[in-house]
Amino acid sequence: MRPPGALKYRRCGGSVNIAARSPLAGPFAIGNILPISGQLGGESIMGLEQSRLAVRAGQVISALVVLFLVADGLTGLFNPAVLAEPMAATGYGADKLPVISILALIAALVYAVPQTAAVGAILVTGYAGGAIATHLRVDPGVVPEQVICLLLGVLAWLGLWLRDGRVTSLLPVRR
């Protein structure tokens, strides 16, 4: 019988995967299958040590994404006059601004929490994709707002990819 928190070794596909047993959950806990980022000395699923520089760069990129979303959400909530004219130009009334601002804040919050960052990246991608679709509907050409939204979505995933070994192992870069 292994004590709670002991390491569990499993043989998978010719290599040894090490996964930490979570004392908090049953057999379907993610800790039973995937090591949590930072656990086991920063090892990823494939056993590769993540570079501290890559993790730090991912944290900085993720922080910039969160700051952008928070600034966007707070501007919409507390200074809606600034965004009223651009919203009207895209076909949305000023009454939709609080809802869109709250969605930006929720996406930022979910993305900022490490345990829910993957879901947050999906929300950020949806938020940015909605903005791109809105701008394409109004102006079929490429405008700076579309590029900013595209960069926001790409940076959200890049930051998560750099700072979380689980995402890195799911989306590997082939050399």
mmCIF file of C-alpha atoms in Angstrom:
data_model
loop_
_atom_site.group_PDB
_atom_site.id
_atom_site.type_symbol
_atom_site.label_atom_id
_atom_site.label_comp_id
_atom_site.label_asym_id
_atom_site.label_seq_id
_atom_site.Cartn_x
_atom_site.Cartn_y
_atom_site.Cartn_z
ATOM 1 C CA MET A 1 0.000 0.000 0.000
ATOM 2 C CA ARG A 2 1.402 3.336 -1.063
ATOM 3 C CA PRO A 3 0.973 6.301 1.309
ATOM 4 C CA PRO A 4 -0.953 9.357 0.012
ATOM 5 C CA GLY A 5 1.291 11.663 -1.978
ATOM 6 C CA ALA A 6 3.699 8.890 -2.959
ATOM 7 C CA LEU A 7 4.900 8.722 -6.540
ATOM 8 C CA LYS A 8 3.242 6.317 -8.906
ATOM 9 C CA TYR A 9 5.281 4.872 -11.779
ATOM 10 C CA ARG A 10 3.555 3.577 -14.900
ATOM 11 C CA ARG A 11 5.054 2.127 -18.034
ATOM 12 C CA CYS A 12 3.552 3.742 -21.160
ATOM 13 C CA GLY A 13 4.760 3.270 -24.711
ATOM 14 C CA GLY A 14 8.298 2.261 -23.834
ATOM 15 C CA SER A 15 8.990 5.132 -21.436
ATOM 16 C CA VAL A 16 8.229 5.662 -17.789
ATOM 17 C CA ASN A 17 5.615 8.246 -16.919
ATOM 18 C CA ILE A 18 5.684 9.601 -13.399
ATOM 19 C CA ALA A 19 2.419 10.948 -12.047
ATOM 20 C CA ALA A 20 1.795 12.254 -8.561
ATOM 21 C CA ARG A 21 -1.126 10.714 -6.697
ATOM 22 C CA SER A 22 -3.532 13.351 -5.467
ATOM 23 C CA PRO A 23 -4.713 12.714 -1.900
ATOM 24 C CA LEU A 24 -7.811 14.840 -2.588
ATOM 25 C CA ALA A 25 -9.561 12.923 -5.341
ATOM 26 C CA GLY A 26 -10.459 9.482 -6.603
ATOM 27 C CA PRO A 27 -9.302 7.485 -9.604
ATOM 28 C CA PHE A 28 -10.390 10.120 -12.132
ATOM 29 C CA ALA A 29 -8.304 12.962 -10.698
ATOM 30 C CA ILE A 30 -6.057 14.641 -13.221
ATOM 31 C CA GLY A 31 -3.123 14.219 -10.829
ATOM 32 C CA ASN A 32 -3.367 10.462 -11.307
ATOM 33 C CA ILE A 33 -2.737 10.829 -15.031
ATOM 34 C CA LEU A 34 -0.823 14.050 -15.623
ATOM 35 C CA PRO A 35 1.763 15.711 -13.416
ATOM 36 C CA ILE A 36 0.735 19.175 -12.325
ATOM 37 C CA SER A 37 2.989 21.969 -13.580
ATOM 38 C CA GLY A 38 5.800 22.604 -11.128
ATOM 39 C CA GLN A 39 5.345 19.186 -9.504
ATOM 40 C CA LEU A 40 8.223 16.734 -9.575
ATOM 41 C CA GLY A 41 10.799 19.482 -10.086
ATOM 42 C CA GLY A 42 9.143 21.035 -13.135
ATOM 43 C CA GLU A 43 9.023 17.845 -15.215
ATOM 44 C CA SER A 44 6.636 17.665 -18.101
ATOM 45 C CA ILE A 45 4.778 14.499 -19.038
ATOM 46 C CA MET A 46 7.563 13.520 -21.390
ATOM 47 C CA GLY A 47 10.098 13.848 -18.579
ATOM 48 C CA LEU A 48 11.754 16.941 -20.014
ATOM 49 C CA GLU A 49 12.728 19.737 -17.688
ATOM 50 C CA GLN A 50 11.041 22.982 -18.665
ATOM 51 C CA SER A 51 13.382 25.915 -18.902
ATOM 52 C CA ARG A 52 12.959 28.455 -16.126
ATOM 53 C CA LEU A 53 13.335 31.177 -18.733
ATOM 54 C CA ALA A 54 10.480 29.692 -20.792
ATOM 55 C CA VAL A 55 8.244 29.453 -17.728
ATOM 56 C CA ARG A 56 9.061 33.043 -16.743
ATOM 57 C CA ALA A 57 8.436 34.273 -20.306
ATOM 58 C CA GLY A 58 5.101 32.448 -20.297
ATOM 59 C CA GLN A 59 4.152 34.090 -17.017
ATOM 60 C CA VAL A 60 5.024 37.544 -18.362
ATOM 61 C CA ILE A 61 3.100 36.979 -21.606
ATOM 62 C CA SER A 62 0.111 35.641 -19.657
ATOM 63 C CA ALA A 63 0.233 38.641 -17.316
ATOM 64 C CA LEU A 64 0.116 40.989 -20.317
ATOM 65 C CA VAL A 65 -2.938 39.158 -21.675
ATOM 66 C CA VAL A 66 -4.665 39.403 -18.290
ATOM 67 C CA LEU A 67 -3.795 43.107 -17.943
ATOM 68 C CA PHE A 68 -5.172 43.841 -21.414
ATOM 69 C CA LEU A 69 -8.442 42.034 -20.682
ATOM 70 C CA VAL A 70 -8.820 43.659 -17.256
ATOM 71 C CA ALA A 71 -8.156 47.122 -18.716
ATOM 72 C CA ASP A 72 -10.685 46.462 -21.479
ATOM 73 C CA GLY A 73 -13.294 45.173 -19.040
ATOM 74 C CA LEU A 74 -12.839 47.948 -16.484
ATOM 75 C CA THR A 75 -12.934 50.638 -19.176
ATOM 76 C CA GLY A 76 -16.234 49.270 -20.416
ATOM 77 C CA LEU A 77 -17.704 49.169 -16.913
ATOM 78 C CA PHE A 78 -16.431 52.422 -15.434
ATOM 79 C CA ASN A 79 -15.903 54.664 -18.481
ATOM 80 C CA PRO A 80 -18.425 53.491 -21.080
ATOM 81 C CA ALA A 81 -18.490 56.875 -22.852
ATOM 82 C CA VAL A 82 -15.036 56.129 -24.293
ATOM 83 C CA LEU A 83 -16.289 52.967 -25.987
ATOM 84 C CA ALA A 84 -19.832 54.076 -26.882
ATOM 85 C CA GLU A 85 -18.935 55.410 -30.345
ATOM 86 C CA PRO A 86 -16.775 52.426 -31.425
ATOM 87 C CA MET A 87 -19.493 50.052 -30.188
ATOM 88 C CA ALA A 88 -22.119 51.905 -32.230
ATOM 89 C CA ALA A 89 -19.858 51.719 -35.302
ATOM 90 C CA THR A 90 -19.759 47.916 -35.012
ATOM 91 C CA GLY A 91 -23.520 47.657 -34.691
ATOM 92 C CA TYR A 92 -23.747 47.014 -30.961
ATOM 93 C CA GLY A 93 -25.655 49.359 -28.723
ATOM 94 C CA ALA A 94 -24.188 50.834 -25.560
ATOM 95 C CA ASP A 95 -26.499 48.542 -23.557
ATOM 96 C CA LYS A 96 -24.339 45.542 -24.590
ATOM 97 C CA LEU A 97 -21.127 47.088 -23.253
ATOM 98 C CA PRO A 98 -21.522 45.956 -19.601
ATOM 99 C CA VAL A 99 -22.128 42.360 -20.712
ATOM 100 C CA ILE A 100 -19.090 42.351 -23.005
ATOM 101 C CA SER A 101 -16.968 43.974 -20.281
ATOM 102 C CA ILE A 102 -17.997 41.382 -17.704
ATOM 103 C CA LEU A 103 -17.169 38.611 -20.193
ATOM 104 C CA ALA A 104 -13.675 40.096 -20.626
ATOM 105 C CA LEU A 105 -13.186 40.194 -16.846
ATOM 106 C CA ILE A 106 -14.402 36.602 -16.439
ATOM 107 C CA ALA A 107 -12.047 35.417 -19.199
ATOM 108 C CA ALA A 108 -9.158 37.265 -17.515
ATOM 109 C CA LEU A 109 -9.950 35.776 -14.112
ATOM 110 C CA VAL A 110 -10.296 32.208 -15.388
ATOM 111 C CA TYR A 111 -7.089 32.563 -17.433
ATOM 112 C CA ALA A 112 -5.137 34.033 -14.501
ATOM 113 C CA VAL A 113 -5.844 31.089 -12.165
ATOM 114 C CA PRO A 114 -3.299 28.335 -12.957
ATOM 115 C CA GLN A 115 -5.768 25.485 -12.343
ATOM 116 C CA THR A 116 -8.254 26.893 -14.880
ATOM 117 C CA ALA A 117 -5.830 28.569 -17.301
ATOM 118 C CA ALA A 118 -6.598 26.176 -20.175
ATOM 119 C CA VAL A 119 -10.318 26.950 -19.953
ATOM 120 C CA GLY A 120 -9.373 30.622 -19.656
ATOM 121 C CA ALA A 121 -7.321 30.412 -22.853
ATOM 122 C CA ILE A 122 -10.373 28.972 -24.607
ATOM 123 C CA LEU A 123 -12.499 31.855 -23.279
ATOM 124 C CA VAL A 124 -9.899 34.432 -24.353
ATOM 125 C CA THR A 125 -9.798 32.845 -27.809
ATOM 126 C CA GLY A 126 -13.588 33.027 -28.046
ATOM 127 C CA TYR A 127 -13.617 36.631 -26.845
ATOM 128 C CA ALA A 128 -10.957 37.644 -29.369
ATOM 129 C CA GLY A 129 -12.623 35.627 -32.137
ATOM 130 C CA GLY A 130 -15.932 37.361 -31.498
ATOM 131 C CA ALA A 131 -14.256 40.739 -31.780
ATOM 132 C CA ILE A 132 -12.539 39.712 -35.024
ATOM 133 C CA ALA A 133 -15.843 38.461 -36.460
ATOM 134 C CA THR A 134 -17.548 41.721 -35.485
ATOM 135 C CA HIS A 135 -14.875 43.809 -37.198
ATOM 136 C CA LEU A 136 -14.970 41.598 -40.309
ATOM 137 C CA ARG A 137 -18.730 42.048 -40.528
ATOM 138 C CA VAL A 138 -18.377 45.837 -40.470
ATOM 139 C CA ASP A 139 -15.198 46.199 -42.556
ATOM 140 C CA PRO A 140 -14.064 43.240 -44.679
ATOM 141 C CA GLY A 141 -10.485 44.565 -44.825
ATOM 142 C CA VAL A 142 -7.847 44.013 -42.184
ATOM 143 C CA VAL A 143 -7.977 46.716 -39.523
ATOM 144 C CA PRO A 144 -5.659 47.212 -36.521
ATOM 145 C CA GLU A 145 -8.356 46.023 -34.122
ATOM 146 C CA GLN A 146 -8.419 42.620 -35.838
ATOM 147 C CA VAL A 147 -4.650 42.295 -35.588
ATOM 148 C CA ILE A 148 -4.754 43.205 -31.889
ATOM 149 C CA CYS A 149 -7.467 40.617 -31.226
ATOM 150 C CA LEU A 150 -5.567 37.972 -33.182
ATOM 151 C CA LEU A 151 -2.403 38.742 -31.195
ATOM 152 C CA LEU A 152 -4.385 38.532 -27.955
ATOM 153 C CA GLY A 153 -5.552 35.008 -28.783
ATOM 154 C CA VAL A 154 -2.123 33.878 -29.961
ATOM 155 C CA LEU A 155 -0.396 35.373 -26.904
ATOM 156 C CA ALA A 156 -2.887 33.693 -24.565
ATOM 157 C CA TRP A 157 -1.979 30.263 -25.945
ATOM 158 C CA LEU A 158 1.737 31.060 -26.245
ATOM 159 C CA GLY A 159 1.871 32.168 -22.608
ATOM 160 C CA LEU A 160 0.061 29.035 -21.478
ATOM 161 C CA TRP A 161 2.238 26.821 -23.691
ATOM 162 C CA LEU A 162 5.429 28.281 -22.243
ATOM 163 C CA ARG A 163 4.396 28.153 -18.592
ATOM 164 C CA ASP A 164 2.510 24.852 -18.416
ATOM 165 C CA GLY A 165 4.290 21.599 -19.244
ATOM 166 C CA ARG A 166 0.995 19.784 -19.780
ATOM 167 C CA VAL A 167 0.051 22.089 -22.647
ATOM 168 C CA THR A 168 3.581 21.873 -24.044
ATOM 169 C CA SER A 169 3.346 18.083 -24.152
ATOM 170 C CA LEU A 170 -0.118 18.180 -25.763
ATOM 171 C CA LEU A 171 1.003 20.662 -28.430
ATOM 172 C CA PRO A 172 4.657 19.779 -29.066
ATOM 173 C CA VAL A 173 6.868 21.657 -31.481
ATOM 174 C CA ARG A 174 8.507 19.231 -33.861
ATOM 175 C CA ARG A 175 12.140 19.870 -34.692
#
